[in-house]
Coordinates of C-alpha atoms in Angstrom, one line a residue:
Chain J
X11 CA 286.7 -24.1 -17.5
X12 CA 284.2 -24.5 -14.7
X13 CA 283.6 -21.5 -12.3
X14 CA 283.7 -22.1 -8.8
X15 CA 280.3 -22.6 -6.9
X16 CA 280.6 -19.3 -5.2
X17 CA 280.4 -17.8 -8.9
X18 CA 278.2 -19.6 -10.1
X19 CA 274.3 -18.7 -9.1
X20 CA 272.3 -21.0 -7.5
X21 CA 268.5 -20.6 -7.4
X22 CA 267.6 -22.6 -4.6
X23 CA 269.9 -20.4 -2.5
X24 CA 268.5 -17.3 -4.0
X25 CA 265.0 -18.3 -3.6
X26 CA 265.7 -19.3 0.5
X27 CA 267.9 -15.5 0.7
X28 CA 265.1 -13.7 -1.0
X29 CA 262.1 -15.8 1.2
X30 CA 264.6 -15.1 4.6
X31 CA 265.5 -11.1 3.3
X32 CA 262.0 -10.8 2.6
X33 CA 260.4 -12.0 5.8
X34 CA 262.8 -9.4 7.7
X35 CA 262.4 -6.8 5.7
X36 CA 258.5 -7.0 6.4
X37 CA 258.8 -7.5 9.6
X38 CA 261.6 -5.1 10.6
X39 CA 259.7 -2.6 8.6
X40 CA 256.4 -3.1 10.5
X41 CA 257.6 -3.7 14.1
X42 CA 261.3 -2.7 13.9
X43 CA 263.3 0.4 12.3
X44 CA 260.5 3.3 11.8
X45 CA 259.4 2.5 15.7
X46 CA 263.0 3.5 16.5
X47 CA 263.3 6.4 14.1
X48 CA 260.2 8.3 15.3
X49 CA 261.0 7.8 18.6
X50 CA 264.1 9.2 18.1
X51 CA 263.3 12.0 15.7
X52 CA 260.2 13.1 18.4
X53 CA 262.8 12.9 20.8
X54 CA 264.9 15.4 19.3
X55 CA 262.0 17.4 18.7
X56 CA 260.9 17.5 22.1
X57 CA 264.6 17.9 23.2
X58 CA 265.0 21.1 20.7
X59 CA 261.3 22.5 22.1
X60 CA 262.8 22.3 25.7
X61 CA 265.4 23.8 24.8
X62 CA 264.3 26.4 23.5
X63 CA 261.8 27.0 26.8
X64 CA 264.8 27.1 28.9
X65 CA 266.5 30.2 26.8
X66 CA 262.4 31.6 26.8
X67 CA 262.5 30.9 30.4
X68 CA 265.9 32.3 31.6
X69 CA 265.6 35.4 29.0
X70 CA 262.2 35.9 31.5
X71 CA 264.1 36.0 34.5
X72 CA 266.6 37.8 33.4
X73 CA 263.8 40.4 32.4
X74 CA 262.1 40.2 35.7
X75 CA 265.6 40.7 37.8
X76 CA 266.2 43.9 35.7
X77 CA 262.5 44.9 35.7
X78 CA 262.8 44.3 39.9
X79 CA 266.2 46.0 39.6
X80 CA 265.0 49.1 38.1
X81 CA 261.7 48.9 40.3
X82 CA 264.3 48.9 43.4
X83 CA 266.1 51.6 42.1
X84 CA 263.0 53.8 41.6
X85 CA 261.9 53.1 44.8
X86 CA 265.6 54.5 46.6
X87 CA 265.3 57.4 44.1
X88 CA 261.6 58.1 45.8
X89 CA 262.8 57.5 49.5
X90 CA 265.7 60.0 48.6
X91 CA 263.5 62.5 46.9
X92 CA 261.4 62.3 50.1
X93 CA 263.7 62.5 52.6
X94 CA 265.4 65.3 50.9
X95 CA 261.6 67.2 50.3
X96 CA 261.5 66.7 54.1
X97 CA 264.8 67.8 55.2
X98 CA 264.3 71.2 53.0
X99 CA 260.5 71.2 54.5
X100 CA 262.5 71.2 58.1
X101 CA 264.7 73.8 57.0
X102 CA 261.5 76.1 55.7
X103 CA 259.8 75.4 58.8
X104 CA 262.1 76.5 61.2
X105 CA 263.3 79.4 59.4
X106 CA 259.9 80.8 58.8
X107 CA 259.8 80.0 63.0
X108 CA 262.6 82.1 63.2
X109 CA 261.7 85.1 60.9
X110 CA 258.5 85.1 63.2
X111 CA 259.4 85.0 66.6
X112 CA 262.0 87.7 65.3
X113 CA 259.5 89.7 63.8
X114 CA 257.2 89.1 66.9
X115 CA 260.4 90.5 69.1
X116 CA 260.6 93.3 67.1
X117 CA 257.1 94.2 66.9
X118 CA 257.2 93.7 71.2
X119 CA 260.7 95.8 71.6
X120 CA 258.7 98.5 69.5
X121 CA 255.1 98.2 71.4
X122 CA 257.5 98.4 74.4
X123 CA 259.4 101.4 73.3
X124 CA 256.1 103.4 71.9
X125 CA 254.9 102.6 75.6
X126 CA 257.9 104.0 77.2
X127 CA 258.0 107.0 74.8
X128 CA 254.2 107.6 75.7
X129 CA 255.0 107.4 79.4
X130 CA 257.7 109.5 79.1
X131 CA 255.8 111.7 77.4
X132 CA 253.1 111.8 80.1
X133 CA 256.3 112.2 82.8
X134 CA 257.3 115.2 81.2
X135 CA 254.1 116.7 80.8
X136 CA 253.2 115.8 84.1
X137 CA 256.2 117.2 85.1
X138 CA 256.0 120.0 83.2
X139 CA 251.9 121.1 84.4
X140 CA 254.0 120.7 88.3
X141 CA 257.0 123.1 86.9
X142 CA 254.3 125.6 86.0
X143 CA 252.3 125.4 89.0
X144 CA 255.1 125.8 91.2
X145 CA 256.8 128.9 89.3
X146 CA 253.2 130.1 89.5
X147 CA 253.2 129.8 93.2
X148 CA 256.6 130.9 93.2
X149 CA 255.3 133.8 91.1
X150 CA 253.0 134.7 93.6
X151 CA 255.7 134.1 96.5
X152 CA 257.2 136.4 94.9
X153 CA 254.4 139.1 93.9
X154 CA 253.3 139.0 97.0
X155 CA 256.3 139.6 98.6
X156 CA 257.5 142.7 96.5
X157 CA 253.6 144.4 96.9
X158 CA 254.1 144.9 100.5
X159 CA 253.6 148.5 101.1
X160 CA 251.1 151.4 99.2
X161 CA 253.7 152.5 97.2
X162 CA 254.8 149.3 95.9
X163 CA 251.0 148.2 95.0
X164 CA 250.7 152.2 93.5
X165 CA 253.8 151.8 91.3
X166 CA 252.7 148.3 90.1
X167 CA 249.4 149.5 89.2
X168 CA 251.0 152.5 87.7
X169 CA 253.0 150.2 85.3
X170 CA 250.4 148.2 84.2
X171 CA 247.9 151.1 83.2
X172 CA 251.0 152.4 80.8
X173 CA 251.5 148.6 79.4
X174 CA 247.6 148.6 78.5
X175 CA 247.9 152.2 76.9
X176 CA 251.5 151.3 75.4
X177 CA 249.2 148.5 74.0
X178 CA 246.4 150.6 72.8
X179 CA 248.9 153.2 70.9
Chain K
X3 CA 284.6 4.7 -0.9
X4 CA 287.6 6.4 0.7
X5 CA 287.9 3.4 3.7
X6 CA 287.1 0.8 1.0
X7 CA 289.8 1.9 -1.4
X8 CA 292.4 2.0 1.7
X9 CA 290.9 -1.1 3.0
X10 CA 291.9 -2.8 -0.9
X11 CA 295.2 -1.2 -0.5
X12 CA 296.0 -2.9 2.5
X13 CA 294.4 -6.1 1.2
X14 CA 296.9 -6.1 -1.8
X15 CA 299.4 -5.2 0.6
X16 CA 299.0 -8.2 2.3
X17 CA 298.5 -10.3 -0.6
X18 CA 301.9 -9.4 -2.1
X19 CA 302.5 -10.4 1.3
X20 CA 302.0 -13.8 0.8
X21 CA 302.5 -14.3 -2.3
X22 CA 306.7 -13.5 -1.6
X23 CA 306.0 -15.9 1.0
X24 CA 304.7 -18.6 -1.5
X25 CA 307.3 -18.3 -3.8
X26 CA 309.8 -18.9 -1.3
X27 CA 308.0 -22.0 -0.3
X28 CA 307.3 -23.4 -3.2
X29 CA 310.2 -25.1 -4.4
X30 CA 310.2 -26.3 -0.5
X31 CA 306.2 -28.2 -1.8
X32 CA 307.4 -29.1 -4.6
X33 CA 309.8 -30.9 -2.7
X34 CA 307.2 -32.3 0.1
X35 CA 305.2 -33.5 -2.0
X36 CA 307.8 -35.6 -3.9
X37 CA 308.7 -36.8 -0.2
X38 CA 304.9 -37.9 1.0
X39 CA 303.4 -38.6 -2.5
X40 CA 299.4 -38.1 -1.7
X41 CA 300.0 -36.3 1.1
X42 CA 300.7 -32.9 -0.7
X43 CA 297.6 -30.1 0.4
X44 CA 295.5 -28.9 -2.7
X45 CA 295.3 -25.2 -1.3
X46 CA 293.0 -24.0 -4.4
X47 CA 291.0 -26.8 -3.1
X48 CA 290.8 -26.6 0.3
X49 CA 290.1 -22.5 -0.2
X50 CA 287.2 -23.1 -2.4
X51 CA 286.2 -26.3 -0.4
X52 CA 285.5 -24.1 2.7
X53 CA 284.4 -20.7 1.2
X54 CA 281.6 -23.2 -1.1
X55 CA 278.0 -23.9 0.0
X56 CA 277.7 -27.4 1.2
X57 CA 274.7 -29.9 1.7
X58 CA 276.3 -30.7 5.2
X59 CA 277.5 -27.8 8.2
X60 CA 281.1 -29.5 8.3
X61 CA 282.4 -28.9 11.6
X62 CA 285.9 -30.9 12.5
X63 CA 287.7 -33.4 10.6
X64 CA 288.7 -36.2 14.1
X65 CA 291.3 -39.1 13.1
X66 CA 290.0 -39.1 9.3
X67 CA 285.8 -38.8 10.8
X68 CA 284.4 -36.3 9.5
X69 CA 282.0 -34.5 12.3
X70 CA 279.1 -32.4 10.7
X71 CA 275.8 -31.8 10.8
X72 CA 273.5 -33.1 8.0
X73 CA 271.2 -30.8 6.2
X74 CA 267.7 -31.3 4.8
X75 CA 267.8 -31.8 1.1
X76 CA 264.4 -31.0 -0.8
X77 CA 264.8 -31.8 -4.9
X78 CA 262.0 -32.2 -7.7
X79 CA 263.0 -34.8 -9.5
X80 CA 262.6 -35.1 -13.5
X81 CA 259.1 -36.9 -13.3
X82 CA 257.8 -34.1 -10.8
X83 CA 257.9 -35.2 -7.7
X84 CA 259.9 -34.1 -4.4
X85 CA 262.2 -35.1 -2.5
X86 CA 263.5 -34.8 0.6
X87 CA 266.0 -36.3 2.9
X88 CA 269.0 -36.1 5.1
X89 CA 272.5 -35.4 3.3
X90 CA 274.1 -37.7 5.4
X91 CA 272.6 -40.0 2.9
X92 CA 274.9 -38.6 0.3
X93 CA 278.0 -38.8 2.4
X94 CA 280.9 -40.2 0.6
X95 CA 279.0 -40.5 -2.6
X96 CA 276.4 -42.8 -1.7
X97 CA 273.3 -42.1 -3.7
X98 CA 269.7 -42.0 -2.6
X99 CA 266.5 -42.4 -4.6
X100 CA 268.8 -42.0 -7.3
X101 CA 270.4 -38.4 -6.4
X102 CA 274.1 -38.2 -5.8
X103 CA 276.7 -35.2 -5.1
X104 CA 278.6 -34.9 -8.3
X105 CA 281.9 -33.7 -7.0
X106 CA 282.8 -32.5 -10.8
X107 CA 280.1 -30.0 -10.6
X108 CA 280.6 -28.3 -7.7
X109 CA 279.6 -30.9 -5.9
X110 CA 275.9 -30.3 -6.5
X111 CA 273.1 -32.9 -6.2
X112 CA 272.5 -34.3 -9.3
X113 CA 270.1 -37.3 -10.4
X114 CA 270.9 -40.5 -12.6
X115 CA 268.3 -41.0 -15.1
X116 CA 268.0 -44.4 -16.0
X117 CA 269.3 -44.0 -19.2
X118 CA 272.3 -43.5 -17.3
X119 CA 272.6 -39.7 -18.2
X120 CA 272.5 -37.7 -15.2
X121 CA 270.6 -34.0 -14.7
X122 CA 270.7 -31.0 -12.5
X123 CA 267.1 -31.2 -10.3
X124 CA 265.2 -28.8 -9.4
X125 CA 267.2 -27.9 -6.1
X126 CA 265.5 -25.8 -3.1
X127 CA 267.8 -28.2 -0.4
X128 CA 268.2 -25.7 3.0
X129 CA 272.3 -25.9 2.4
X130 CA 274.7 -24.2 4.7
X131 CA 274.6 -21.1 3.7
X132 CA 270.4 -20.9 3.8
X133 CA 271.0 -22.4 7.4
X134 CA 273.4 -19.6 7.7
X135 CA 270.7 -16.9 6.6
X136 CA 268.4 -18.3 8.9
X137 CA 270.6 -17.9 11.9
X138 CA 271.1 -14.2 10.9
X139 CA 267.8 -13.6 9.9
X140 CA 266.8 -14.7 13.3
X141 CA 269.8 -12.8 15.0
X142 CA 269.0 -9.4 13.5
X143 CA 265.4 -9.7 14.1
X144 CA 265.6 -10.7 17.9
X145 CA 268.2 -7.8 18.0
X146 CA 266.1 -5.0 16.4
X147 CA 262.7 -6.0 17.5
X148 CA 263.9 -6.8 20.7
X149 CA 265.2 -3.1 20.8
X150 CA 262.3 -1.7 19.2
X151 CA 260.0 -3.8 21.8
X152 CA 261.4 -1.0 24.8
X153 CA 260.0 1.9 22.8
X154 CA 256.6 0.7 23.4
X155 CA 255.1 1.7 26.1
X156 CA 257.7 5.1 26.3
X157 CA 256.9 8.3 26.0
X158 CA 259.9 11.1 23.8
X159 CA 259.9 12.9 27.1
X160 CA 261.3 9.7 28.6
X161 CA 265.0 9.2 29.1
X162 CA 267.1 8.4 26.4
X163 CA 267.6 4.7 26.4
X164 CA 270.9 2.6 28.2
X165 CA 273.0 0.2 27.5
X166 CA 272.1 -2.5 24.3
X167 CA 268.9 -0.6 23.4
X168 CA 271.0 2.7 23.2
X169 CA 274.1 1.0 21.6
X170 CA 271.2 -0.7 19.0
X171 CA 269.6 3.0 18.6
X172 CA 272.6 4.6 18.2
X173 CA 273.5 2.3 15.6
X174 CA 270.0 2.6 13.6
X175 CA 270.3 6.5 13.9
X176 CA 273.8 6.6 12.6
X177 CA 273.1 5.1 9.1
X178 CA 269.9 7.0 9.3
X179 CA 271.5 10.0 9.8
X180 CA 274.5 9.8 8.2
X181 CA 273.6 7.2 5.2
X182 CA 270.3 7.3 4.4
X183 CA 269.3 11.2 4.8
X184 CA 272.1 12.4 2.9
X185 CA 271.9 9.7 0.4
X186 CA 268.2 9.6 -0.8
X187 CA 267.1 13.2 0.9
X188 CA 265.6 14.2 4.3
X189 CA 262.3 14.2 2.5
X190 CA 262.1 10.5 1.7
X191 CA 264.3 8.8 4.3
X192 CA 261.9 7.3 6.5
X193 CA 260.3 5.6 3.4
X194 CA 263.1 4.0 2.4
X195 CA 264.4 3.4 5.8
X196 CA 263.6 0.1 6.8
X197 CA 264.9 -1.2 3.3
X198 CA 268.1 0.1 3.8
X199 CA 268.6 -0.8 6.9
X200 CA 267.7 -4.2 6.8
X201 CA 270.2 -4.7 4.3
X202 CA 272.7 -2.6 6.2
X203 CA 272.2 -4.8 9.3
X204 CA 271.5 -8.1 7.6
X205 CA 274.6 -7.6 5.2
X206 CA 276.5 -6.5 8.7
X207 CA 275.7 -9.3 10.6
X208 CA 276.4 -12.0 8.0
X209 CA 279.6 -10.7 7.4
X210 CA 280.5 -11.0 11.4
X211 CA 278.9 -14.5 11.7
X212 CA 281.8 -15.1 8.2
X213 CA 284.3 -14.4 10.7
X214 CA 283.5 -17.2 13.4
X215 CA 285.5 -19.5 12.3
X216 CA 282.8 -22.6 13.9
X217 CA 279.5 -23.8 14.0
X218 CA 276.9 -20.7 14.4
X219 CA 279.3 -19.3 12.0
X220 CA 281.9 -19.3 9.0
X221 CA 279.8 -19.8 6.6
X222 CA 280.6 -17.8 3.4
X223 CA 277.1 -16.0 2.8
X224 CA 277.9 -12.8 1.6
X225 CA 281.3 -13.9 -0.3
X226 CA 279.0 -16.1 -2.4
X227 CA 277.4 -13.9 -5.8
X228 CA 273.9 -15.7 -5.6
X229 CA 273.5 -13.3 -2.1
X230 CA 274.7 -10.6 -3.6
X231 CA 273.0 -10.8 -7.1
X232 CA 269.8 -11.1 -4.5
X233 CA 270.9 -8.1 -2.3
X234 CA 271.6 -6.0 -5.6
X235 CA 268.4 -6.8 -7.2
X236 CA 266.0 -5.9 -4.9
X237 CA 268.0 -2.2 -4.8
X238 CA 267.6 -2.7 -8.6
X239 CA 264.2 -3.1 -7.8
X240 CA 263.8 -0.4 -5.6
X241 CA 265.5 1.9 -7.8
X242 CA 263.4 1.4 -11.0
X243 CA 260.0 1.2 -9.7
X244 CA 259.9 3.5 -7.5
X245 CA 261.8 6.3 -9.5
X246 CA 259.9 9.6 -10.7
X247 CA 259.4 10.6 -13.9
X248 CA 262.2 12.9 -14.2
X249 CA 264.5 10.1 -13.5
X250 CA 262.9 8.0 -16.8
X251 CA 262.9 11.5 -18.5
X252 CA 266.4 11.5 -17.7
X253 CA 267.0 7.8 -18.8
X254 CA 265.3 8.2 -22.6
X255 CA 265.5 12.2 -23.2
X256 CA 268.5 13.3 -21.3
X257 CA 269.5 16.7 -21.3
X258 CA 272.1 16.3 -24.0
X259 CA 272.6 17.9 -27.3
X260 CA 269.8 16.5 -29.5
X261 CA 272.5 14.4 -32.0
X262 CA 273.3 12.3 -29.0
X263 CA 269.8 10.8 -29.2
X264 CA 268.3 11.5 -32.2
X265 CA 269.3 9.4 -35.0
X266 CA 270.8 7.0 -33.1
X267 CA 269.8 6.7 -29.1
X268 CA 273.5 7.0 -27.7
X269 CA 272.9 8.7 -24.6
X270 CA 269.8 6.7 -23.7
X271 CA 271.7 3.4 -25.0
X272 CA 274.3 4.6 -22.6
X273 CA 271.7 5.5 -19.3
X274 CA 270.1 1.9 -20.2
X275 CA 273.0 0.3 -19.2
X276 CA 273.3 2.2 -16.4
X277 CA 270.4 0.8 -14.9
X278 CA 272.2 -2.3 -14.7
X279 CA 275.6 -1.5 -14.0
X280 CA 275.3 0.2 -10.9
X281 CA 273.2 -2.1 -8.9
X282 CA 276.0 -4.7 -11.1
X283 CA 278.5 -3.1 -9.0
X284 CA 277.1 -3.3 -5.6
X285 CA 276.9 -7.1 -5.9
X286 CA 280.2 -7.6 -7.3
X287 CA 282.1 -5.3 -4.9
X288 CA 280.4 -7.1 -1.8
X289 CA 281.3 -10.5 -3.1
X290 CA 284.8 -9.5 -4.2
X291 CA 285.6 -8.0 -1.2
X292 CA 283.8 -10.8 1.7
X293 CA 285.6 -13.5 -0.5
X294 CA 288.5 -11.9 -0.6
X295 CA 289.1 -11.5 2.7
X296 CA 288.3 -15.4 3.6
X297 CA 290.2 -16.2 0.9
X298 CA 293.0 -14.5 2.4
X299 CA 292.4 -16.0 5.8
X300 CA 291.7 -19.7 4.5
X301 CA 295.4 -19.4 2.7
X302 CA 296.9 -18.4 5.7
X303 CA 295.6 -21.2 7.4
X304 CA 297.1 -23.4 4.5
X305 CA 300.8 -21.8 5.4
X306 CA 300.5 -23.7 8.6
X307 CA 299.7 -26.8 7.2
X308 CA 302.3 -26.9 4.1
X309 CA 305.1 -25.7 6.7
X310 CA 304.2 -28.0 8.7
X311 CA 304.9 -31.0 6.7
X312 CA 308.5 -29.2 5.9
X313 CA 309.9 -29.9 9.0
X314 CA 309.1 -29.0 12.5
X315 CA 311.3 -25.8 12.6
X316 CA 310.4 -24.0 9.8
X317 CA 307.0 -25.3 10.5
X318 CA 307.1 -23.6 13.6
X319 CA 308.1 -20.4 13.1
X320 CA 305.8 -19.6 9.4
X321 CA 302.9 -20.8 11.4
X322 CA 304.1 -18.1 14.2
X323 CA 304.3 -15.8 11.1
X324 CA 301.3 -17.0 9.5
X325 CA 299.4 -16.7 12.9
X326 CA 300.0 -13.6 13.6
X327 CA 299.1 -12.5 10.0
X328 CA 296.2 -14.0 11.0
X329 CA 295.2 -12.0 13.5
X330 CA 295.6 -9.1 11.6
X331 CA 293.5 -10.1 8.3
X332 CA 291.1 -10.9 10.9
X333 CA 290.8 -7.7 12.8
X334 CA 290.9 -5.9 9.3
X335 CA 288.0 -8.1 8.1
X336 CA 286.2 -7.2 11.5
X337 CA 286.3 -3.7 10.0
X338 CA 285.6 -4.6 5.9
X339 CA 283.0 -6.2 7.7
X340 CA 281.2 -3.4 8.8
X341 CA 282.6 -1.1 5.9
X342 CA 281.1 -3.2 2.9
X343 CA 277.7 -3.2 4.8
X344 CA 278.3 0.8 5.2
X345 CA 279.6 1.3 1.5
X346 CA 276.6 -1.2 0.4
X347 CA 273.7 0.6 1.9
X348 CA 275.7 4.4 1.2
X349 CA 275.5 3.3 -2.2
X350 CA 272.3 2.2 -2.3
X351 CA 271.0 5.2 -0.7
X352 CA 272.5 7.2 -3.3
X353 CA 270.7 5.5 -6.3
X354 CA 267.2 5.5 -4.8
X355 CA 267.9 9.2 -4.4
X356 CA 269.4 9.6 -7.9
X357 CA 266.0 8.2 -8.9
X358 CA 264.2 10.7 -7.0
X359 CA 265.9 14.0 -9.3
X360 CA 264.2 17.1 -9.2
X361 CA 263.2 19.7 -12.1
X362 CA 266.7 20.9 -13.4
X363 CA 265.2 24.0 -14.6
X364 CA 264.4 25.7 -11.2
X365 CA 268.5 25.7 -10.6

């Protein structure tokens, strides 16, 4: 029995498929599939390096907002640090104002009250020299007005010569 | 292997098919042909007729005129000289400078001698199907090169190309990817690359041109086992001479105990063979299943014209069932199409890299 043509091998036909496969095959290979491939494959490379630079790049900024974050927050720590050194400088200022103008007061009322102790001092000496004088003068108002008469002067005279040998006794 | 076996399943599915359908009509032939005597159709014939290789593109049969382009056909003849010349000087078995078509032998040019025996020439004749090679070969290179042609003057940090360079691209980078790499290893892909898939593409297209049913097409290239034999050789080829020397090491001194191959070579007889069996199987799974499929298509064709001569009802209505039968083996070969070229260069892939093995005792 006789196999049908399309069993049975030809070699014409297999010398024209391997002349045709072969002429592709070398020219697809020099001109055709590896072009494709590498450009494909450096592609992916270059899509897979950019990638990668995006996540480098965003992981950056997300650095830099924390680092300006943290550098904003240091900086509202300072201003509050400040103000508050400033508020308690204020506050020492103007107490140390006011423990010296009260000290001052009190140093004044005392100046003033030594004064007026030293002027009344000098008012009641003063007044007390005048007292004397005048109960001297009095004194000798009155002296003189008991020594009138001889007897009076006598008697007197008598007195004080037995104080003075009294005295010497 | 998965989508081939599924795609057989469906293919003997439809084959059981049609064969209930024959045996119900062919008591109904027998009967036709009694009526109309010569007129009866030789299916077996007409099948083969139109899935053989021919020295003549037949195109339309018009009112008994047979419309079809002649071919050139180039012959050495027995004293050494060549030949060549239009079939059409063959047509209807005329003979020319003493070649003829012998329709007994496959209807193959053959030459008288004048001693009246007659002898198969020397026959390189550019026949259908090389026509049919031609037209694919110039196809998948206008395709490819043309798509390769807009890389250029590009740069990677271009965009990504649109529209037939990207669906060509993605295409290419889909059996590299998911063929090739896995198959022979991500270290020696690119190297075998345009090998693979030329044959992926060229296998791919010829199968698709199969399916036009006219002129640019319907040839039965890939159906045919000289195109195969040729596909499968040049993997056999590629296999063997460009295997490492732990893949012959594996061949002669396999790592079997040592009575396997001592005294008598049983393993190594057994790897031998191997060689040859599986590049054996790529060509005949690529034939079996392009011819199946025309062959499928081609008899459901014939339904139409055996009903036909039945009687205009019943004619009618198989050729309605027939048709739409039709439709389907043809959308299914639209896909065995492209799966035989997948399964083809998968295959392939994974005996160049079974070629490449390395050192067993690292694992």
């Amino acid at each position: 029995m006789q196999l049908p043509s399309i069993l049975t091998p030809d070699f014409g036909l297999l010398f024209w498929m391997l002349l045709a496969f072969g002429i592709i095959f070398v020219l697809l290979w020099r001109y055709g599939f590896p072009i494709i491939i590498k450009m494909v494959e450096e592609r992916k490379a270059y899509i897979d390096e950019s990638l990668a630079k995006a996540r480098e790049a965003n992981e950056k900024l997300a650095h830099i907002q924390a680092e300006s974050d943290a550098i904003l927050r240091e900086a509202r720590d300072k201003q509050a640090a400040i103000l508050r050194e400033a508020m308690a400088t204020k506050e020492a200022i103007l107490s140390e104002a006011r423990e010296k103008a009260q000290a001052e007061g009190h140093k004044i009322l005392e100046e003033a009250k030594a004064q007026i102790n030293a002027e009344r001092e000098n008012a009641l000496n003063s007044l007390r020299g005048e007292v004397a004088g005048i109960s001297v003068k009095v004194a000798e108002q009155l002296l003189l007005s008991q020594l009138q008469g001889p007897t009076a002067q006598e008697d007197y005279v008598e007195r004080l010569l037995q104080q003075v040998e009294q005295e010497q006794a | 292997m998965i989508f081939s076996k599924s795609i057989m399943i469906n293919k003997i599915r439809a084959t059981l098919g049609l064969l209930t359908l024959w045996m119900a009509l062919v008591p109904l032939q027998a009967r036709a042909s009694e009526a109309s005597g010569e007129e009866g159709i030789d299916v077996k014939e007409m099948v083969l007729g139109h899935m053989s290789d021919a020295y003549e593109w037949h195109i339309l049969t018009w009112n008994g005129h047979h419309v079809s382009i002649p071919l050139p056909v180039i012959v050495r003849g027995q004293d050494g000289s060549w030949h060549v010349f239009s079939s059409s000087r063959l047509a209807h078995g005329q003979s020319y400078e003493g070649f003829y078509i012998d329709a007994e032998q496959n209807g193959k040019v053959y030459e008288r001698l004048p001693d009246g025996s007659s002898v198969k020439p020397l026959d390189f004749s550019f026949t259908k199907n090389v026509v049919q090679i031609w037209i694919v070969a110039l196809v998948v290179l206008c395709v490819i090169l043309g798509a390769a042609r807009w890389y250029r003057h590009r740069k990677p940090s271009d965009d990504a190309p649109r529209g037939f360079v990207g669906l060509i691209e993605m295409f290419v980078m889909m059996i590299y990817d998911d063929v090739i790499k896995p198959g022979v290893g991500a270290d020696k892909a690119l190297r075998y690359a345009p090998l693979l898939l030329t044959a992926f593409f060229f296998i791919f297209v010829t199968n698709l041109f199969g399916l036009i049913p006219i002129f640019p097409g319907g040839a039965n290239v890939t159906g045919n086992i000289t195109i195969t034999f040729c596909l499968a050789f040049i993997i056999l080829l590629t296999v063997n001479l460009f295997g490492n020397k732990e893949y012959w090491k594996e061949i002669f001194w396999p790592e079997v105990p040592t009575w396997l191959k001592v005294p008598v070579p049983l393993m190594p007889v057994i790897e031998l063979f191997g060689i040859f069996t599986k590049p054996f199987a790529l060509m005949v799974r690529l034939f079996a299943n392009m011819m199946g499929g025309h062959a499928i298509i081609l008899s459901l064709v014939s339904v139409i014209f055996i009903t036909c001569q039945l009687g205009a009802v019943l004619g009618a209505s198989l050729s309605f069932v027939s048709f739409i039968m039709m439709i389907f083996m043809n959308a299914l070969e639209l896909l065995v199409a492209f799966i035989q070229a997948y399964v083809f260069t998968m295959l392939s892939a994974v005996f160049i890299g079974l070629a490449h093995p390395q050192h067993h005792h690292s694992k």
